PDB file of N, CA and C in Angstrom:
ATOM      1  N   MET A   1    -316.731 128.403 211.505  1.00 53.00           N
ATOM      2  CA  MET A   1    -317.525 127.907 212.269  1.00 53.00           C
ATOM      3  C   MET A   1    -318.481 128.866 212.919  1.00 53.00           C
ATOM      4  N   PRO A   2    -319.583 129.215 212.446  1.00 58.00           N
ATOM      5  CA  PRO A   2    -320.434 130.251 213.151  1.00 58.00           C
ATOM      6  C   PRO A   2    -320.884 130.023 214.639  1.00 58.00           C
ATOM      7  N   TYR A   3    -320.665 130.928 215.541  1.00 64.00           N
ATOM      8  CA  TYR A   3    -321.163 130.708 216.663  1.00 64.00           C
ATOM      9  C   TYR A   3    -320.453 129.597 217.483  1.00 64.00           C
ATOM     10  N   TYR A   4    -319.305 129.033 216.959  1.00 66.00           N
ATOM     11  CA  TYR A   4    -318.753 127.860 217.677  1.00 66.00           C
ATOM     12  C   TYR A   4    -319.792 126.855 217.960  1.00 66.00           C
ATOM     13  N   ASP A   5    -320.621 126.408 217.226  1.00 70.00           N
ATOM     14  CA  ASP A   5    -321.513 125.451 217.470  1.00 70.00           C
ATOM     15  C   ASP A   5    -321.609 124.149 216.752  1.00 70.00           C
ATOM     16  N   LYS A   6    -320.520 123.959 216.118  1.00 66.00           N
ATOM     17  CA  LYS A   6    -319.899 122.600 215.434  1.00 66.00           C
ATOM     18  C   LYS A   6    -320.887 122.506 214.149  1.00 66.00           C
ATOM     19  N   THR A   7    -321.384 123.547 213.504  1.00 70.00           N
ATOM     20  CA  THR A   7    -322.229 123.229 212.492  1.00 70.00           C
ATOM     21  C   THR A   7    -321.406 123.343 211.124  1.00 70.00           C
ATOM     22  N   GLY A   8    -320.158 123.821 211.339  1.00 65.00           N
ATOM     23  CA  GLY A   8    -319.231 123.943 209.982  1.00 65.00           C
ATOM     24  C   GLY A   8    -319.698 125.327 209.150  1.00 65.00           C
ATOM     25  N   PRO A   9    -319.105 125.693 208.223  1.00 63.00           N
ATOM     26  CA  PRO A   9    -319.417 126.839 207.465  1.00 63.00           C
ATOM     27  C   PRO A   9    -320.798 126.465 206.820  1.00 63.00           C
ATOM     28  N   GLN A  10    -321.613 127.727 206.804  1.00 68.00           N
ATOM     29  CA  GLN A  10    -322.897 127.719 206.200  1.00 68.00           C
ATOM     30  C   GLN A  10    -323.851 126.516 206.732  1.00 68.00           C
ATOM     31  N   GLY A  11    -323.492 126.160 207.953  1.00 68.00           N
ATOM     32  CA  GLY A  11    -324.412 125.057 208.541  1.00 68.00           C
ATOM     33  C   GLY A  11    -324.327 123.566 207.777  1.00 68.00           C
ATOM     34  N   GLN A  12    -323.258 123.487 207.098  1.00 68.00           N
ATOM     35  CA  GLN A  12    -323.186 122.145 206.253  1.00 68.00           C
ATOM     36  C   GLN A  12    -322.494 121.129 207.143  1.00 68.00           C
ATOM     37  N   GLY A  13    -322.262 121.088 208.233  1.00 67.00           N
ATOM     38  CA  GLY A  13    -321.622 120.085 209.103  1.00 67.00           C
ATOM     39  C   GLY A  13    -320.260 120.409 209.540  1.00 67.00           C
ATOM     40  N   PRO A  14    -319.733 119.453 210.582  1.00 64.00           N
ATOM     41  CA  PRO A  14    -318.350 119.554 210.863  1.00 64.00           C
ATOM     42  C   PRO A  14    -317.448 118.994 209.756  1.00 64.00           C
ATOM     43  N   MET A  15    -316.234 119.635 209.660  1.00 63.00           N
ATOM     44  CA  MET A  15    -315.041 119.085 208.809  1.00 63.00           C
ATOM     45  C   MET A  15    -315.528 119.382 207.387  1.00 63.00           C
ATOM     46  N   THR A  16    -316.183 120.390 207.034  1.00 66.00           N
ATOM     47  CA  THR A  16    -316.587 120.973 205.742  1.00 66.00           C
ATOM     48  C   THR A  16    -315.675 122.058 205.311  1.00 66.00           C
ATOM     49  N   GLY A  17    -315.053 122.626 206.364  1.00 64.00           N
ATOM     50  CA  GLY A  17    -314.256 123.695 205.989  1.00 64.00           C
ATOM     51  C   GLY A  17    -312.961 123.629 205.622  1.00 64.00           C
ATOM     52  N   ARG A  18    -312.084 124.636 205.588  1.00 63.00           N
ATOM     53  CA  ARG A  18    -310.638 124.653 205.289  1.00 63.00           C
ATOM     54  C   ARG A  18    -309.733 124.193 206.519  1.00 63.00           C
ATOM     55  N   GLY A  19    -310.195 124.348 207.451  1.00 63.00           N
ATOM     56  CA  GLY A  19    -309.615 123.970 208.635  1.00 63.00           C
ATOM     57  C   GLY A  19    -308.750 125.154 209.396  1.00 63.00           C
ATOM     58  N   PHE A  20    -309.009 126.266 208.946  1.00 61.00           N
ATOM     59  CA  PHE A  20    -308.437 127.567 209.532  1.00 61.00           C
ATOM     60  C   PHE A  20    -308.870 128.013 210.800  1.00 61.00           C
ATOM     61  N   GLY A  21    -310.020 127.765 211.287  1.00 63.00           N
ATOM     62  CA  GLY A  21    -310.443 128.292 212.569  1.00 63.00           C
ATOM     63  C   GLY A  21    -310.041 127.563 213.645  1.00 63.00           C
ATOM     64  N   PRO A  22    -310.433 128.069 214.764  1.00 61.00           N
ATOM     65  CA  PRO A  22    -309.820 127.339 216.254  1.00 61.00           C
ATOM     66  C   PRO A  22    -310.115 126.070 216.312  1.00 61.00           C
ATOM     67  N   CYS A  23    -311.065 125.385 215.623  1.00 61.00           N
ATOM     68  CA  CYS A  23    -311.495 123.974 215.844  1.00 61.00           C
ATOM     69  C   CYS A  23    -311.033 122.943 214.645  1.00 61.00           C
ATOM     70  N   GLY A  24    -310.134 123.755 213.748  1.00 57.00           N
ATOM     71  CA  GLY A  24    -309.938 123.020 212.594  1.00 57.00           C
ATOM     72  C   GLY A  24    -308.600 122.233 212.837  1.00 57.00           C
ATOM     73  N   GLY A  25    -307.941 122.145 214.071  1.00 57.00           N
ATOM     74  CA  GLY A  25    -306.652 121.252 214.185  1.00 57.00           C
ATOM     75  C   GLY A  25    -305.808 121.619 213.384  1.00 57.00           C
ATOM     76  N   GLY A  26    -305.440 122.813 212.831  1.00 52.00           N
ATOM     77  CA  GLY A  26    -304.345 123.247 212.185  1.00 52.00           C
ATOM     78  C   GLY A  26    -304.268 122.795 210.783  1.00 52.00           C
ATOM     79  N   LYS A  27    -305.128 122.253 210.085  1.00 54.00           N
ATOM     80  CA  LYS A  27    -304.906 121.767 208.854  1.00 54.00           C
ATOM     81  C   LYS A  27    -304.720 122.717 207.679  1.00 54.00           C
ATOM     82  N   GLY A  28    -304.888 123.964 207.986  1.00 52.00           N
ATOM     83  CA  GLY A  28    -304.720 124.761 206.980  1.00 52.00           C
ATOM     84  C   GLY A  28    -303.390 124.796 206.412  1.00 52.00           C
ATOM     85  N   PHE A  29    -303.038 125.317 205.203  1.00 51.00           N
ATOM     86  CA  PHE A  29    -301.660 125.536 204.738  1.00 51.00           C
ATOM     87  C   PHE A  29    -300.877 126.413 205.655  1.00 51.00           C
ATOM     88  N   GLY A  30    -299.553 125.931 205.698  1.00 53.00           N
ATOM     89  CA  GLY A  30    -298.533 126.617 206.342  1.00 53.00           C
ATOM     90  C   GLY A  30    -298.326 126.539 207.691  1.00 53.00           C
ATOM     91  N   ARG A  31    -298.938 125.282 208.184  1.00 52.00           N
ATOM     92  CA  ARG A  31    -298.904 124.867 209.666  1.00 52.00           C
ATOM     93  C   ARG A  31    -297.615 123.686 209.639  1.00 52.00           C
ATOM     94  N   GLY A  32    -297.425 123.526 210.973  1.00 54.00           N
ATOM     95  CA  GLY A  32    -296.512 122.573 211.046  1.00 54.00           C
ATOM     96  C   GLY A  32    -294.918 122.758 210.967  1.00 54.00           C
ATOM     97  N   VAL A  33    -294.076 121.880 210.848  1.00 53.00           N
ATOM     98  CA  VAL A  33    -292.814 121.985 211.055  1.00 53.00           C
ATOM     99  C   VAL A  33    -292.262 122.083 209.681  1.00 53.00           C
ATOM    100  N   GLY A  34    -292.593 121.732 208.588  1.00 54.00           N
ATOM    101  CA  GLY A  34    -292.133 121.799 207.270  1.00 54.00           C
ATOM    102  C   GLY A  34    -291.744 120.411 206.648  1.00 54.00           C
ATOM    103  N   PHE A  35    -291.601 119.410 207.660  1.00 54.00           N
ATOM    104  CA  PHE A  35    -291.297 118.022 207.037  1.00 54.00           C
ATOM    105  C   PHE A  35    -290.272 118.042 206.126  1.00 54.00           C
ATOM    106  N   GLY A  36    -288.976 118.685 206.407  1.00 52.00           N
ATOM    107  CA  GLY A  36    -287.777 118.356 205.826  1.00 52.00           C
ATOM    108  C   GLY A  36    -287.636 119.496 204.660  1.00 52.00           C
ATOM    109  N   ARG A  37    -288.591 120.288 204.382  1.00 55.00           N
ATOM    110  CA  ARG A  37    -288.651 121.616 203.463  1.00 55.00           C
ATOM    111  C   ARG A  37    -288.257 122.761 204.164  1.00 55.00           C
ATOM    112  N   GLY A  38    -287.438 123.520 203.461  1.00 55.00           N
ATOM    113  CA  GLY A  38    -286.916 124.811 203.978  1.00 55.00           C
ATOM    114  C   GLY A  38    -285.621 124.563 205.104  1.00 55.00           C
ATOM    115  N   ARG A  39    -285.506 125.635 205.456  1.00 56.00           N
ATOM    116  CA  ARG A  39    -284.114 126.078 206.193  1.00 56.00           C
ATOM    117  C   ARG A  39    -284.181 125.512 207.489  1.00 56.00           C
ATOM    118  N   GLY A  40    -283.169 124.544 208.114  1.00 55.00           N
ATOM    119  CA  GLY A  40    -283.274 123.973 209.350  1.00 55.00           C
ATOM    120  C   GLY A  40    -284.188 123.094 209.889  1.00 55.00           C
ATOM    121  N   PHE A  41    -284.948 122.477 209.009  1.00 52.00           N
ATOM    122  CA  PHE A  41    -285.722 121.280 209.013  1.00 52.00           C
ATOM    123  C   PHE A  41    -285.338 120.092 208.249  1.00 52.00           C
ATOM    124  N   GLN A  42    -284.092 119.897 207.929  1.00 53.00           N
ATOM    125  CA  GLN A  42    -283.782 118.830 207.249  1.00 53.00           C
ATOM    126  C   GLN A  42    -283.986 117.456 208.162  1.00 53.00           C
ATOM    127  N   SER A  43    -283.547 117.626 209.418  1.00 54.00           N
ATOM    128  CA  SER A  43    -283.536 116.286 210.406  1.00 54.00           C
ATOM    129  C   SER A  43    -283.634 116.813 211.686  1.00 54.00           C
ATOM    130  N   TRP A  44    -284.487 116.303 212.293  1.00 53.00           N
ATOM    131  CA  TRP A  44    -284.676 116.763 213.865  1.00 53.00           C
ATOM    132  C   TRP A  44    -283.861 116.065 214.754  1.00 53.00           C
ATOM    133  N   PHE A  45    -283.497 114.749 214.310  1.00 57.00           N
ATOM    134  CA  PHE A  45    -282.537 113.954 215.137  1.00 57.00           C
ATOM    135  C   PHE A  45    -281.330 113.615 214.587  1.00 57.00           C
ATOM    136  N   ALA A  46    -280.186 113.710 215.290  1.00 65.00           N
ATOM    137  CA  ALA A  46    -278.742 113.310 214.649  1.00 65.00           C
ATOM    138  C   ALA A  46    -278.977 111.641 214.574  1.00 65.00           C
ATOM    139  N   SER A  47    -278.203 111.344 213.520  1.00 74.00           N
ATOM    140  CA  SER A  47    -278.195 109.964 213.352  1.00 74.00           C
ATOM    141  C   SER A  47    -277.098 109.276 214.512  1.00 74.00           C
ATOM    142  N   GLN A  48    -277.304 107.982 214.501  1.00 80.00           N
ATOM    143  CA  GLN A  48    -276.412 107.457 215.646  1.00 80.00           C
ATOM    144  C   GLN A  48    -275.335 106.646 215.095  1.00 80.00           C
ATOM    145  N   SER A  49    -274.365 106.548 215.814  1.00 87.00           N
ATOM    146  CA  SER A  49    -273.235 105.845 215.187  1.00 87.00           C
ATOM    147  C   SER A  49    -273.453 104.240 215.393  1.00 87.00           C
ATOM    148  N   LYS A  50    -272.755 103.540 214.681  1.00 89.00           N
ATOM    149  CA  LYS A  50    -272.999 102.040 214.777  1.00 89.00           C
ATOM    150  C   LYS A  50    -272.844 101.551 216.221  1.00 89.00           C
ATOM    151  N   ASP A  51    -271.794 102.059 216.710  1.00 91.00           N
ATOM    152  CA  ASP A  51    -271.684 101.563 218.217  1.00 91.00           C
ATOM    153  C   ASP A  51    -272.921 101.952 219.213  1.00 91.00           C
ATOM    154  N   GLN A  52    -273.369 102.949 218.964  1.00 89.00           N
ATOM    155  CA  GLN A  52    -274.564 103.643 219.673  1.00 89.00           C
ATOM    156  C   GLN A  52    -275.644 102.733 219.414  1.00 89.00           C
ATOM    157  N   VAL A  53    -276.000 102.355 218.185  1.00 88.00           N
ATOM    158  CA  VAL A  53    -276.767 101.261 217.792  1.00 88.00           C
ATOM    159  C   VAL A  53    -276.771  99.954 218.335  1.00 88.00           C
ATOM    160  N   LYS A  54    -275.457  99.532 218.241  1.00 92.00           N
ATOM    161  CA  LYS A  54    -275.279  98.086 219.040  1.00 92.00           C
ATOM    162  C   LYS A  54    -275.581  98.169 220.494  1.00 92.00           C
ATOM    163  N   GLU A  55    -275.077  99.339 220.995  1.00 92.00           N
ATOM    164  CA  GLU A  55    -275.282  99.373 222.659  1.00 92.00           C
ATOM    165  C   GLU A  55    -276.811  99.457 222.767  1.00 92.00           C
ATOM    166  N   GLU A  56    -277.509 100.143 222.277  1.00 91.00           N
ATOM    167  CA  GLU A  56    -278.967 100.156 222.272  1.00 91.00           C
ATOM    168  C   GLU A  56    -279.652  98.983 222.103  1.00 91.00           C
ATOM    169  N   LEU A  57    -279.285  98.179 221.169  1.00 93.00           N
ATOM    170  CA  LEU A  57    -279.710  96.955 220.773  1.00 93.00           C
ATOM    171  C   LEU A  57    -279.499  95.920 221.969  1.00 93.00           C
ATOM    172  N   ALA A  58    -278.374  95.824 222.552  1.00 94.00           N
ATOM    173  CA  ALA A  58    -277.810  95.161 223.584  1.00 94.00           C
ATOM    174  C   ALA A  58    -278.667  95.448 224.828  1.00 94.00           C
ATOM    175  N   PHE A  59    -279.014  96.679 225.101  1.00 95.00           N
ATOM    176  CA  PHE A  59    -279.598  97.008 226.389  1.00 95.00           C
ATOM    177  C   PHE A  59    -281.189  96.457 225.960  1.00 95.00           C
ATOM    178  N   TYR A  60    -281.583  96.713 224.718  1.00 94.00           N
ATOM    179  CA  TYR A  60    -283.169  96.320 224.484  1.00 94.00           C
ATOM    180  C   TYR A  60    -283.225  94.710 224.692  1.00 94.00           C
ATOM    181  N   LYS A  61    -282.164  93.997 224.208  1.00 95.00           N
ATOM    182  CA  LYS A  61    -282.307  92.532 224.387  1.00 95.00           C
ATOM    183  C   LYS A  61    -282.309  92.092 225.661  1.00 95.00           C
ATOM    184  N   LYS A  62    -281.499  92.742 226.755  1.00 95.00           N
ATOM    185  CA  LYS A  62    -281.156  92.528 228.024  1.00 95.00           C
ATOM    186  C   LYS A  62    -282.757  92.772 228.736  1.00 95.00           C
ATOM    187  N   THR A  63    -283.262  93.911 228.413  1.00 95.00           N
ATOM    188  CA  THR A  63    -284.653  94.222 228.879  1.00 95.00           C
ATOM    189  C   THR A  63    -285.453  93.165 228.555  1.00 95.00           C
ATOM    190  N   LEU A  64    -285.471  92.570 227.346  1.00 95.00           N
ATOM    191  CA  LEU A  64    -286.585  91.763 226.856  1.00 95.00           C
ATOM    192  C   LEU A  64    -286.324  90.399 227.624  1.00 95.00           C
ATOM    193  N   GLU A  65    -284.923  90.039 227.640  1.00 96.00           N
ATOM    194  CA  GLU A  65    -284.778  88.858 228.407  1.00 96.00           C
ATOM    195  C   GLU A  65    -285.256  88.767 229.995  1.00 96.00           C
ATOM    196  N   GLU A  66    -285.204  90.049 230.719  1.00 96.00           N
ATOM    197  CA  GLU A  66    -285.685  90.208 231.913  1.00 96.00           C
ATOM    198  C   GLU A  66    -287.004  90.065 231.973  1.00 96.00           C
ATOM    199  N   GLU A  67    -287.627  90.641 230.991  1.00 96.00           N
ATOM    200  CA  GLU A  67    -289.074  90.593 230.946  1.00 96.00           C
ATOM    201  C   GLU A  67    -289.594  89.036 230.698  1.00 96.00           C
ATOM    202  N   LEU A  68    -288.927  88.161 229.994  1.00 96.00           N
ATOM    203  CA  LEU A  68    -289.283  87.112 229.733  1.00 96.00           C
ATOM    204  C   LEU A  68    -289.249  86.218 231.146  1.00 96.00           C
ATOM    205  N   GLU A  69    -288.061  86.565 231.699  1.00 96.00           N
ATOM    206  CA  GLU A  69    -288.106  85.842 232.972  1.00 96.00           C
ATOM    207  C   GLU A  69    -289.152  85.987 233.873  1.00 96.00           C
ATOM    208  N   GLN A  70    -289.589  87.270 234.023  1.00 96.00           N
ATOM    209  CA  GLN A  70    -290.770  87.722 234.788  1.00 96.00           C
ATOM    210  C   GLN A  70    -291.841  86.990 234.571  1.00 96.00           C
ATOM    211  N   VAL A  71    -292.187  86.986 233.033  1.00 96.00           N
ATOM    212  CA  VAL A  71    -293.269  86.135 232.592  1.00 96.00           C
ATOM    213  C   VAL A  71    -293.101  84.728 232.960  1.00 96.00           C
ATOM    214  N   LYS A  72    -292.122  84.077 232.875  1.00 96.00           N
ATOM    215  CA  LYS A  72    -291.880  82.774 233.302  1.00 96.00           C
ATOM    216  C   LYS A  72    -292.210  82.515 234.850  1.00 96.00           C
ATOM    217  N   THR A  73    -291.688  83.414 235.433  1.00 96.00           N
ATOM    218  CA  THR A  73    -292.022  83.345 237.173  1.00 96.00           C
ATOM    219  C   THR A  73    -293.444  83.413 237.358  1.00 96.00           C
ATOM    220  N   GLU A  74    -294.101  84.377 236.781  1.00 96.00           N
ATOM    221  CA  GLU A  74    -295.480  84.440 236.968  1.00 96.00           C
ATOM    222  C   GLU A  74    -296.267  83.101 236.435  1.00 96.00           C
ATOM    223  N   GLN A  75    -295.968  82.650 235.367  1.00 95.00           N
ATOM    224  CA  GLN A  75    -296.586  81.570 234.971  1.00 95.00           C
ATOM    225  C   GLN A  75    -296.203  80.347 235.945  1.00 95.00           C
ATOM    226  N   LYS A  76    -295.124  80.179 236.434  1.00 94.00           N
ATOM    227  CA  LYS A  76    -294.817  79.089 237.458  1.00 94.00           C
ATOM    228  C   LYS A  76    -295.729  79.337 238.720  1.00 94.00           C
ATOM    229  N   LYS A  77    -295.901  80.585 239.092  1.00 94.00           N
ATOM    230  CA  LYS A  77    -296.858  80.962 240.198  1.00 94.00           C
ATOM    231  C   LYS A  77    -298.232  80.397 239.979  1.00 94.00           C
ATOM    232  N   LEU A  78    -298.628  80.980 238.709  1.00 93.00           N
ATOM    233  CA  LEU A  78    -300.073  80.417 238.403  1.00 93.00           C
ATOM    234  C   LEU A  78    -300.304  79.027 238.146  1.00 93.00           C
ATOM    235  N   GLU A  79    -299.311  78.256 237.593  1.00 92.00           N
ATOM    236  CA  GLU A  79    -299.426  76.768 237.732  1.00 92.00           C
ATOM    237  C   GLU A  79    -299.350  76.328 238.943  1.00 92.00           C
ATOM    238  N   LYS A  80    -298.700  76.806 239.954  1.00 91.00           N
ATOM    239  CA  LYS A  80    -298.918  76.240 241.353  1.00 91.00           C
ATOM    240  C   LYS A  80    -300.161  76.549 242.013  1.00 91.00           C
ATOM    241  N   VAL A  81    -300.780  77.810 241.738  1.00 89.00           N
ATOM    242  CA  VAL A  81    -302.175  77.799 242.293  1.00 89.00           C
ATOM    243  C   VAL A  81    -303.165  77.096 241.637  1.00 89.00           C
ATOM    244  N   LEU A  82    -303.091  76.769 240.179  1.00 88.00           N
ATOM    245  CA  LEU A  82    -303.870  75.906 239.581  1.00 88.00           C
ATOM    246  C   LEU A  82    -303.896  74.246 240.155  1.00 88.00           C
ATOM    247  N   CYS A  83    -302.606  74.134 240.390  1.00 86.00           N
ATOM    248  CA  CYS A  83    -302.396  72.798 240.862  1.00 86.00           C
ATOM    249  C   CYS A  83    -303.044  72.555 242.294  1.00 86.00           C
ATOM    250  N   GLN A  84    -302.859  73.428 243.083  1.00 85.00           N
ATOM    251  CA  GLN A  84    -303.426  73.599 244.523  1.00 85.00           C
ATOM    252  C   GLN A  84    -305.029  73.538 244.355  1.00 85.00           C
ATOM    253  N   ASP A  85    -305.524  74.242 243.543  1.00 79.00           N
ATOM    254  CA  ASP A  85    -307.012  74.261 243.528  1.00 79.00           C
ATOM    255  C   ASP A  85    -307.506  72.842 242.828  1.00 79.00           C
ATOM    256  N   GLN A  86    -306.712  72.184 242.081  1.00 78.00           N
ATOM    257  CA  GLN A  86    -307.175  70.872 241.709  1.00 78.00           C
ATOM    258  C   GLN A  86    -307.205  69.743 242.877  1.00 78.00           C
ATOM    259  N   GLU A  87    -306.395  70.193 243.846  1.00 70.00           N
ATOM    260  CA  GLU A  87    -306.317  68.845 245.030  1.00 70.00           C
ATOM    261  C   GLU A  87    -307.633  69.159 245.795  1.00 70.00           C
TER     262      GLU A  87
END
């Protein structure tokens, strides 16, 4: 990008180069983490055991149930306000 004026290589406009410059967003080859290729990049996260997954799902279910109760409470409050406005 000449003079950093966002005109691209040879004035052809942005996003027309190979992405190696400071404005390219790292598109050029050899960037990133390897996505499973090469040494040490097989998996970034260890797999969870079945018990951990079960526990996590139970927690998620409880959280959703609590959120549903909050929605129901807000809905009841809104219905009360609407009924009072109609009187």
